[in-house]
Amino acid sequence: MKTLKSTLAVLLSAMMLLGAVACSNGPEGPADTTPTAVATTAPSDSSAPEDTKLTANLPDIKYNKDFTIASGYVTDTKYTSTLITSSEVTGDLINDAIYSRTVNMEEKFGIKMVVLDVAYTQIINSYKGGDRPYDIGTATLSEMINVLKSGVAVNLNDVSTIDLTKPWWDQNANDKFAVKDKLYYTFSDFFITGIDNTRACFFNKDMLKDLNLTNPYDLVEPGKWTVDVMREMCVS
């Protein structure tokens, strides 16, 4: 089980890093390398900003195996995109970035990324039966309570090769979903449905004025905009 966790951690980290790196050249091929005229000497600039390019400590290793992802979102239609991998360039920005990530992952680690349409209950039943067919699974927040109760989830804070402070992990989710020092569920750039499914709250400015209610924007900044305040306004 330790080996499985380590492999999963490495591949998760790589998927998010290589996804960002791939966007620089795009899936169509390498950037134009035609020589251009340059100055023979460059002035020294001690005030130049230091290199802040994101990096991850990824091992130089080939797994030579399928990396199987159980996703219950394959045929879901309420999201703009449920892609985790892509097999071709289509001209769509999100698809092509994911295509680049897929190609980079498979080449770097000698894997074949396989996404299966699998419900979270099937994941739980497989693991309880002693079978380990999936390397990673996706689940909604409403499903996570059953996943946690089943005992098949891993505390991400216990996996030393995952750096949850990296910007591709949602820091707000890391904080809100943590229970003391345990984190079994969070969001990242690996899967974009968490952003795709964001809710918005609207209000009628004329009604707000007629009812002599405080502008919600004025309550947000000092941290006074709460669910209780919103409920009071709605029943006014």
PDB file of C-alpha atoms in Angstrom:
ATOM      1  CA  MET A   1       0.000   0.000   0.000  1.00  0.00           C
ATOM      2  CA  LYS A   2       2.932   2.334   0.707  1.00  0.00           C
ATOM      3  CA  THR A   3       4.176   1.919  -2.866  1.00  0.00           C
ATOM      4  CA  LEU A   4       0.716   2.721  -4.241  1.00  0.00           C
ATOM      5  CA  LYS A   5       0.532   5.922  -2.162  1.00  0.00           C
ATOM      6  CA  SER A   6       3.985   7.041  -3.289  1.00  0.00           C
ATOM      7  CA  THR A   7       3.202   6.378  -6.947  1.00  0.00           C
ATOM      8  CA  LEU A   8      -0.106   8.221  -6.679  1.00  0.00           C
ATOM      9  CA  ALA A   9       1.544  11.203  -4.975  1.00  0.00           C
ATOM     10  CA  VAL A  10       4.236  11.500  -7.621  1.00  0.00           C
ATOM     11  CA  LEU A  11       1.778  11.267 -10.502  1.00  0.00           C
ATOM     12  CA  LEU A  12      -0.654  13.745  -8.945  1.00  0.00           C
ATOM     13  CA  SER A  13       2.120  16.282  -8.472  1.00  0.00           C
ATOM     14  CA  ALA A  14       3.410  15.709 -11.982  1.00  0.00           C
ATOM     15  CA  MET A  15      -0.016  16.051 -13.566  1.00  0.00           C
ATOM     16  CA  MET A  16      -0.428  19.548 -12.182  1.00  0.00           C
ATOM     17  CA  LEU A  17       3.130  20.683 -12.859  1.00  0.00           C
ATOM     18  CA  LEU A  18       3.415  19.240 -16.355  1.00  0.00           C
ATOM     19  CA  GLY A  19      -0.016  20.583 -17.217  1.00  0.00           C
ATOM     20  CA  ALA A  20       1.255  24.106 -16.571  1.00  0.00           C
ATOM     21  CA  VAL A  21       4.546  23.582 -18.346  1.00  0.00           C
ATOM     22  CA  ALA A  22       2.883  22.099 -21.443  1.00  0.00           C
ATOM     23  CA  CYS A  23       0.910  25.263 -22.061  1.00  0.00           C
ATOM     24  CA  SER A  24       4.074  27.151 -22.926  1.00  0.00           C
ATOM     25  CA  ASN A  25       4.546  25.367 -26.259  1.00  0.00           C
ATOM     26  CA  GLY A  26       1.062  23.979 -26.807  1.00  0.00           C
ATOM     27  CA  PRO A  27       0.146  20.560 -28.191  1.00  0.00           C
ATOM     28  CA  GLU A  28       0.889  21.376 -31.797  1.00  0.00           C
ATOM     29  CA  GLY A  29       4.621  20.944 -31.371  1.00  0.00           C
ATOM     30  CA  PRO A  30       7.755  22.678 -30.136  1.00  0.00           C
ATOM     31  CA  ALA A  31       8.165  26.403 -30.381  1.00  0.00           C
ATOM     32  CA  ASP A  32       9.899  27.947 -33.401  1.00  0.00           C
ATOM     33  CA  THR A  33      13.653  27.577 -32.949  1.00  0.00           C
ATOM     34  CA  THR A  34      14.728  29.715 -35.935  1.00  0.00           C
ATOM     35  CA  PRO A  35      17.797  31.777 -34.892  1.00  0.00           C
ATOM     36  CA  THR A  36      17.264  35.487 -34.431  1.00  0.00           C
ATOM     37  CA  ALA A  37      19.743  38.323 -34.140  1.00  0.00           C
ATOM     38  CA  VAL A  38      20.861  38.989 -30.575  1.00  0.00           C
ATOM     39  CA  ALA A  39      23.305  41.361 -28.943  1.00  0.00           C
ATOM     40  CA  THR A  40      26.792  39.942 -28.499  1.00  0.00           C
ATOM     41  CA  THR A  41      26.980  41.258 -24.950  1.00  0.00           C
ATOM     42  CA  ALA A  42      24.234  41.758 -22.431  1.00  0.00           C
ATOM     43  CA  PRO A  43      24.330  44.509 -19.841  1.00  0.00           C
ATOM     44  CA  SER A  44      24.537  43.393 -16.254  1.00  0.00           C
ATOM     45  CA  ASP A  45      21.405  44.129 -14.301  1.00  0.00           C
ATOM     46  CA  SER A  46      21.750  43.348 -10.636  1.00  0.00           C
ATOM     47  CA  SER A  47      18.146  44.433 -10.082  1.00  0.00           C
ATOM     48  CA  ALA A  48      16.703  41.788 -12.425  1.00  0.00           C
ATOM     49  CA  PRO A  49      14.096  39.615 -10.683  1.00  0.00           C
ATOM     50  CA  GLU A  50      15.182  36.146  -9.658  1.00  0.00           C
ATOM     51  CA  ASP A  51      13.742  33.115 -11.386  1.00  0.00           C
ATOM     52  CA  THR A  52      10.432  32.229  -9.743  1.00  0.00           C
ATOM     53  CA  LYS A  53       9.454  29.370 -12.061  1.00  0.00           C
ATOM     54  CA  LEU A  54       7.479  26.682 -10.261  1.00  0.00           C
ATOM     55  CA  THR A  55       9.249  23.372  -9.888  1.00  0.00           C
ATOM     56  CA  ALA A  56       8.526  20.038  -8.238  1.00  0.00           C
ATOM     57  CA  ASN A  57      10.881  17.324  -7.090  1.00  0.00           C
ATOM     58  CA  LEU A  58       9.839  14.599  -9.506  1.00  0.00           C
ATOM     59  CA  PRO A  59      11.800  11.335  -9.753  1.00  0.00           C
ATOM     60  CA  ASP A  60      13.320  10.120 -13.001  1.00  0.00           C
ATOM     61  CA  ILE A  61      11.445   6.835 -13.131  1.00  0.00           C
ATOM     62  CA  LYS A  62       9.387   4.758 -15.560  1.00  0.00           C
ATOM     63  CA  TYR A  63       6.438   2.857 -14.100  1.00  0.00           C
ATOM     64  CA  ASN A  64       5.496   0.958 -17.280  1.00  0.00           C
ATOM     65  CA  LYS A  65       1.896   0.520 -16.202  1.00  0.00           C
ATOM     66  CA  ASP A  66      -1.595   1.884 -16.673  1.00  0.00           C
ATOM     67  CA  PHE A  67      -2.543   4.733 -14.346  1.00  0.00           C
ATOM     68  CA  THR A  68      -6.254   4.132 -13.817  1.00  0.00           C
ATOM     69  CA  ILE A  69      -8.583   6.940 -12.774  1.00  0.00           C
ATOM     70  CA  ALA A  70     -12.107   6.183 -11.557  1.00  0.00           C
ATOM     71  CA  SER A  71     -14.274   9.139 -12.541  1.00  0.00           C
ATOM     72  CA  GLY A  72     -18.022   9.318 -12.134  1.00  0.00           C
ATOM     73  CA  TYR A  73     -18.093  12.479 -14.230  1.00  0.00           C
ATOM     74  CA  VAL A  74     -17.332  10.989 -17.653  1.00  0.00           C
ATOM     75  CA  THR A  75     -20.907  11.388 -18.917  1.00  0.00           C
ATOM     76  CA  ASP A  76     -21.961  14.199 -16.564  1.00  0.00           C
ATOM     77  CA  THR A  77     -23.520  17.122 -18.434  1.00  0.00           C
ATOM     78  CA  LYS A  78     -23.825  19.841 -15.804  1.00  0.00           C
ATOM     79  CA  TYR A  79     -20.184  20.910 -16.176  1.00  0.00           C
ATOM     80  CA  THR A  80     -18.506  22.740 -19.037  1.00  0.00           C
ATOM     81  CA  SER A  81     -15.670  20.212 -18.994  1.00  0.00           C
ATOM     82  CA  THR A  82     -15.137  16.926 -17.152  1.00  0.00           C
ATOM     83  CA  LEU A  83     -11.911  16.052 -18.943  1.00  0.00           C
ATOM     84  CA  ILE A  84      -9.023  14.515 -17.030  1.00  0.00           C
ATOM     85  CA  THR A  85      -7.189  13.284 -20.106  1.00  0.00           C
ATOM     86  CA  SER A  86      -7.462  14.017 -23.818  1.00  0.00           C
ATOM     87  CA  SER A  87      -6.347  11.979 -26.818  1.00  0.00           C
ATOM     88  CA  GLU A  88      -6.397  14.647 -29.526  1.00  0.00           C
ATOM     89  CA  VAL A  89      -6.026  18.330 -30.305  1.00  0.00           C
ATOM     90  CA  THR A  90      -9.360  20.015 -31.038  1.00  0.00           C
ATOM     91  CA  GLY A  91      -8.565  23.718 -30.889  1.00  0.00           C
ATOM     92  CA  ASP A  92     -10.412  24.101 -27.572  1.00  0.00           C
ATOM     93  CA  LEU A  93      -8.148  25.796 -25.023  1.00  0.00           C
ATOM     94  CA  ILE A  94      -8.965  23.508 -22.092  1.00  0.00           C
ATOM     95  CA  ASN A  95      -8.942  20.310 -24.139  1.00  0.00           C
ATOM     96  CA  ASP A  96      -5.592  21.123 -25.755  1.00  0.00           C
ATOM     97  CA  ALA A  97      -3.947  22.021 -22.429  1.00  0.00           C
ATOM     98  CA  ILE A  98      -5.146  18.705 -20.992  1.00  0.00           C
ATOM     99  CA  TYR A  99      -3.916  16.921 -24.116  1.00  0.00           C
ATOM    100  CA  SER A 100      -0.450  18.394 -23.565  1.00  0.00           C
ATOM    101  CA  ARG A 101      -0.529  17.334 -19.932  1.00  0.00           C
ATOM    102  CA  THR A 102      -1.587  13.812 -20.873  1.00  0.00           C
ATOM    103  CA  VAL A 103       1.220  13.435 -23.421  1.00  0.00           C
ATOM    104  CA  ASN A 104       3.853  14.811 -21.031  1.00  0.00           C
ATOM    105  CA  MET A 105       2.721  12.527 -18.202  1.00  0.00           C
ATOM    106  CA  GLU A 106       2.685   9.381 -20.295  1.00  0.00           C
ATOM    107  CA  GLU A 107       6.087  10.064 -21.851  1.00  0.00           C
ATOM    108  CA  LYS A 108       7.835  11.109 -18.645  1.00  0.00           C
ATOM    109  CA  PHE A 109       6.647   8.220 -16.461  1.00  0.00           C
ATOM    110  CA  GLY A 110       6.049   5.454 -18.995  1.00  0.00           C
ATOM    111  CA  ILE A 111       2.375   5.168 -18.196  1.00  0.00           C
ATOM    112  CA  LYS A 112      -0.929   4.988 -20.036  1.00  0.00           C
ATOM    113  CA  MET A 113      -3.592   7.150 -18.423  1.00  0.00           C
ATOM    114  CA  VAL A 114      -6.941   5.364 -18.404  1.00  0.00           C
ATOM    115  CA  VAL A 115     -10.150   7.089 -17.262  1.00  0.00           C
ATOM    116  CA  LEU A 116     -13.123   4.870 -16.413  1.00  0.00           C
ATOM    117  CA  ASP A 117     -16.729   5.870 -15.754  1.00  0.00           C
ATOM    118  CA  VAL A 118     -16.984   4.492 -12.225  1.00  0.00           C
ATOM    119  CA  ALA A 119     -19.319   5.554  -9.410  1.00  0.00           C
ATOM    120  CA  TYR A 120     -17.826   6.081  -5.955  1.00  0.00           C
ATOM    121  CA  THR A 121     -19.841   3.117  -4.615  1.00  0.00           C
ATOM    122  CA  GLN A 122     -18.048   0.842  -7.067  1.00  0.00           C
ATOM    123  CA  ILE A 123     -14.700   2.151  -5.831  1.00  0.00           C
ATOM    124  CA  ILE A 124     -15.656   1.406  -2.228  1.00  0.00           C
ATOM    125  CA  ASN A 125     -16.957  -2.077  -3.030  1.00  0.00           C
ATOM    126  CA  SER A 126     -13.817  -2.959  -4.999  1.00  0.00           C
ATOM    127  CA  TYR A 127     -11.466  -1.961  -2.200  1.00  0.00           C
ATOM    128  CA  LYS A 128     -13.525  -3.617   0.483  1.00  0.00           C
ATOM    129  CA  GLY A 129     -13.416  -6.793  -1.578  1.00  0.00           C
ATOM    130  CA  GLY A 130      -9.619  -6.691  -1.622  1.00  0.00           C
ATOM    131  CA  ASP A 131      -9.329  -5.531  -5.223  1.00  0.00           C
ATOM    132  CA  ARG A 132      -7.190  -2.485  -6.128  1.00  0.00           C
ATOM    133  CA  PRO A 133      -8.174  -1.651  -9.730  1.00  0.00           C
ATOM    134  CA  TYR A 134      -7.963   2.149  -9.430  1.00  0.00           C
ATOM    135  CA  ASP A 135      -5.040   4.439  -8.632  1.00  0.00           C
ATOM    136  CA  ILE A 136      -7.232   7.453  -7.914  1.00  0.00           C
ATOM    137  CA  GLY A 137     -10.933   8.213  -7.733  1.00  0.00           C
ATOM    138  CA  THR A 138     -13.080  11.333  -7.897  1.00  0.00           C
ATOM    139  CA  ALA A 139     -16.129  12.062  -5.758  1.00  0.00           C
ATOM    140  CA  THR A 140     -18.434  14.986  -5.019  1.00  0.00           C
ATOM    141  CA  LEU A 141     -18.649  16.633  -1.610  1.00  0.00           C
ATOM    142  CA  SER A 142     -22.014  14.984  -0.979  1.00  0.00           C
ATOM    143  CA  GLU A 143     -20.457  11.569  -1.632  1.00  0.00           C
ATOM    144  CA  MET A 144     -17.365  12.091   0.508  1.00  0.00           C
ATOM    145  CA  ILE A 145     -19.029  11.268   3.827  1.00  0.00           C
ATOM    146  CA  ASN A 146     -19.685   7.717   2.588  1.00  0.00           C
ATOM    147  CA  VAL A 147     -16.161   7.463   1.173  1.00  0.00           C
ATOM    148  CA  LEU A 148     -14.692   8.514   4.531  1.00  0.00           C
ATOM    149  CA  LYS A 149     -16.914   6.135   6.495  1.00  0.00           C
ATOM    150  CA  SER A 150     -15.823   3.283   4.241  1.00  0.00           C
ATOM    151  CA  GLY A 151     -12.180   3.751   5.257  1.00  0.00           C
ATOM    152  CA  VAL A 152     -10.755   3.747   1.712  1.00  0.00           C
ATOM    153  CA  ALA A 153      -9.633   7.412   1.693  1.00  0.00           C
ATOM    154  CA  VAL A 154      -6.029   8.431   2.409  1.00  0.00           C
ATOM    155  CA  ASN A 155      -5.069  11.377   4.634  1.00  0.00           C
ATOM    156  CA  LEU A 156      -3.198  13.582   2.156  1.00  0.00           C
ATOM    157  CA  ASN A 157      -1.213  15.182   4.974  1.00  0.00           C
ATOM    158  CA  ASP A 158       0.417  11.794   5.607  1.00  0.00           C
ATOM    159  CA  VAL A 159       1.781  11.564   2.051  1.00  0.00           C
ATOM    160  CA  SER A 160       5.178  13.270   2.266  1.00  0.00           C
ATOM    161  CA  THR A 161       5.661  13.482  -1.506  1.00  0.00           C
ATOM    162  CA  ILE A 162       2.587  15.688  -1.977  1.00  0.00           C
ATOM    163  CA  ASP A 163       3.281  19.374  -1.291  1.00  0.00           C
ATOM    164  CA  LEU A 164      -0.121  20.880  -0.550  1.00  0.00           C
ATOM    165  CA  THR A 165       1.361  24.389  -0.293  1.00  0.00           C
ATOM    166  CA  LYS A 166       1.905  24.530  -4.061  1.00  0.00           C
ATOM    167  CA  PRO A 167      -0.421  26.967  -5.860  1.00  0.00           C
ATOM    168  CA  TRP A 168      -2.034  24.246  -7.976  1.00  0.00           C
ATOM    169  CA  TRP A 169      -3.713  23.035  -4.774  1.00  0.00           C
ATOM    170  CA  ASP A 170      -6.720  25.097  -3.659  1.00  0.00           C
ATOM    171  CA  GLN A 171      -5.512  26.596  -0.365  1.00  0.00           C
ATOM    172  CA  ASN A 172      -9.023  27.608   0.694  1.00  0.00           C
ATOM    173  CA  ALA A 173     -10.214  24.031   0.199  1.00  0.00           C
ATOM    174  CA  ASN A 174      -7.203  22.691   2.103  1.00  0.00           C
ATOM    175  CA  ASP A 175      -8.182  24.875   5.042  1.00  0.00           C
ATOM    176  CA  LYS A 176     -11.962  24.368   4.987  1.00  0.00           C
ATOM    177  CA  PHE A 177     -11.950  20.609   4.411  1.00  0.00           C
ATOM    178  CA  ALA A 178      -9.330  19.815   7.036  1.00  0.00           C
ATOM    179  CA  VAL A 179     -10.399  18.138  10.262  1.00  0.00           C
ATOM    180  CA  LYS A 180      -7.626  18.956  12.729  1.00  0.00           C
ATOM    181  CA  ASP A 181      -4.521  17.544  11.001  1.00  0.00           C
ATOM    182  CA  LYS A 182      -6.389  15.310   8.564  1.00  0.00           C
ATOM    183  CA  LEU A 183      -7.278  16.144   4.954  1.00  0.00           C
ATOM    184  CA  TYR A 184      -9.016  13.498   2.873  1.00  0.00           C
ATOM    185  CA  TYR A 185     -10.517  15.699   0.172  1.00  0.00           C
ATOM    186  CA  THR A 186      -9.456  18.865  -1.611  1.00  0.00           C
ATOM    187  CA  PHE A 187      -9.455  20.627  -4.983  1.00  0.00           C
ATOM    188  CA  SER A 188      -6.624  21.179  -7.443  1.00  0.00           C
ATOM    189  CA  ASP A 189      -5.900  22.032 -11.077  1.00  0.00           C
ATOM    190  CA  PHE A 190      -5.912  18.287 -11.759  1.00  0.00           C
ATOM    191  CA  PHE A 191      -9.709  18.451 -12.166  1.00  0.00           C
ATOM    192  CA  ILE A 192     -11.511  21.726 -12.939  1.00  0.00           C
ATOM    193  CA  THR A 193     -15.105  20.892 -12.016  1.00  0.00           C
ATOM    194  CA  GLY A 194     -14.646  22.576  -8.630  1.00  0.00           C
ATOM    195  CA  ILE A 195     -14.238  25.895 -10.447  1.00  0.00           C
ATOM    196  CA  ASP A 196     -16.763  25.060 -13.147  1.00  0.00           C
ATOM    197  CA  ASN A 197     -19.475  24.444 -10.543  1.00  0.00           C
ATOM    198  CA  THR A 198     -18.978  27.664  -8.572  1.00  0.00           C
ATOM    199  CA  ARG A 199     -22.230  29.303  -7.402  1.00  0.00           C
ATOM    200  CA  ALA A 200     -22.991  33.022  -7.462  1.00  0.00           C
ATOM    201  CA  CYS A 201     -25.320  35.090  -5.305  1.00  0.00           C
ATOM    202  CA  PHE A 202     -27.393  37.934  -6.813  1.00  0.00           C
ATOM    203  CA  PHE A 203     -29.513  40.673  -5.282  1.00  0.00           C
ATOM    204  CA  ASN A 204     -31.925  43.330  -6.548  1.00  0.00           C
ATOM    205  CA  LYS A 205     -30.533  46.805  -5.874  1.00  0.00           C
ATOM    206  CA  ASP A 206     -33.954  48.453  -6.150  1.00  0.00           C
ATOM    207  CA  MET A 207     -35.462  46.091  -3.567  1.00  0.00           C
ATOM    208  CA  LEU A 208     -32.439  46.632  -1.339  1.00  0.00           C
ATOM    209  CA  LYS A 209     -33.043  50.378  -1.440  1.00  0.00           C
ATOM    210  CA  ASP A 210     -36.818  50.111  -0.941  1.00  0.00           C
ATOM    211  CA  LEU A 211     -36.375  47.854   2.092  1.00  0.00           C
ATOM    212  CA  ASN A 212     -33.602  50.052   3.503  1.00  0.00           C
ATOM    213  CA  LEU A 213     -31.158  47.139   3.729  1.00  0.00           C
ATOM    214  CA  THR A 214     -27.390  47.368   3.951  1.00  0.00           C
ATOM    215  CA  ASN A 215     -25.516  46.827   0.700  1.00  0.00           C
ATOM    216  CA  PRO A 216     -23.994  43.308   0.916  1.00  0.00           C
ATOM    217  CA  TYR A 217     -20.747  44.620  -0.602  1.00  0.00           C
ATOM    218  CA  ASP A 218     -20.339  46.852   2.456  1.00  0.00           C
ATOM    219  CA  LEU A 219     -20.686  43.786   4.696  1.00  0.00           C
ATOM    220  CA  VAL A 220     -18.235  41.557   2.838  1.00  0.00           C
ATOM    221  CA  GLU A 221     -15.117  43.681   3.405  1.00  0.00           C
ATOM    222  CA  PRO A 222     -15.341  43.746   7.256  1.00  0.00           C
ATOM    223  CA  GLY A 223     -16.321  40.060   7.320  1.00  0.00           C
ATOM    224  CA  LYS A 224     -19.930  40.626   8.364  1.00  0.00           C
ATOM    225  CA  TRP A 225     -21.590  38.969   5.357  1.00  0.00           C
ATOM    226  CA  THR A 226     -22.856  35.636   6.716  1.00  0.00           C
ATOM    227  CA  VAL A 227     -25.543  33.099   5.884  1.00  0.00           C
ATOM    228  CA  ASP A 228     -27.594  34.377   8.853  1.00  0.00           C
ATOM    229  CA  VAL A 229     -27.469  37.954   7.539  1.00  0.00           C
ATOM    230  CA  MET A 230     -28.470  36.799   4.057  1.00  0.00           C
ATOM    231  CA  ARG A 231     -31.399  34.853   5.534  1.00  0.00           C
ATOM    232  CA  GLU A 232     -32.593  37.910   7.490  1.00  0.00           C
ATOM    233  CA  MET A 233     -32.518  40.006   4.327  1.00  0.00           C
ATOM    234  CA  CYS A 234     -34.447  37.393   2.365  1.00  0.00           C
ATOM    235  CA  VAL A 235     -37.345  37.375   4.855  1.00  0.00           C
ATOM    236  CA  SER A 236     -37.512  41.169   5.184  1.00  0.00           C
TER     237      SER A 236
END
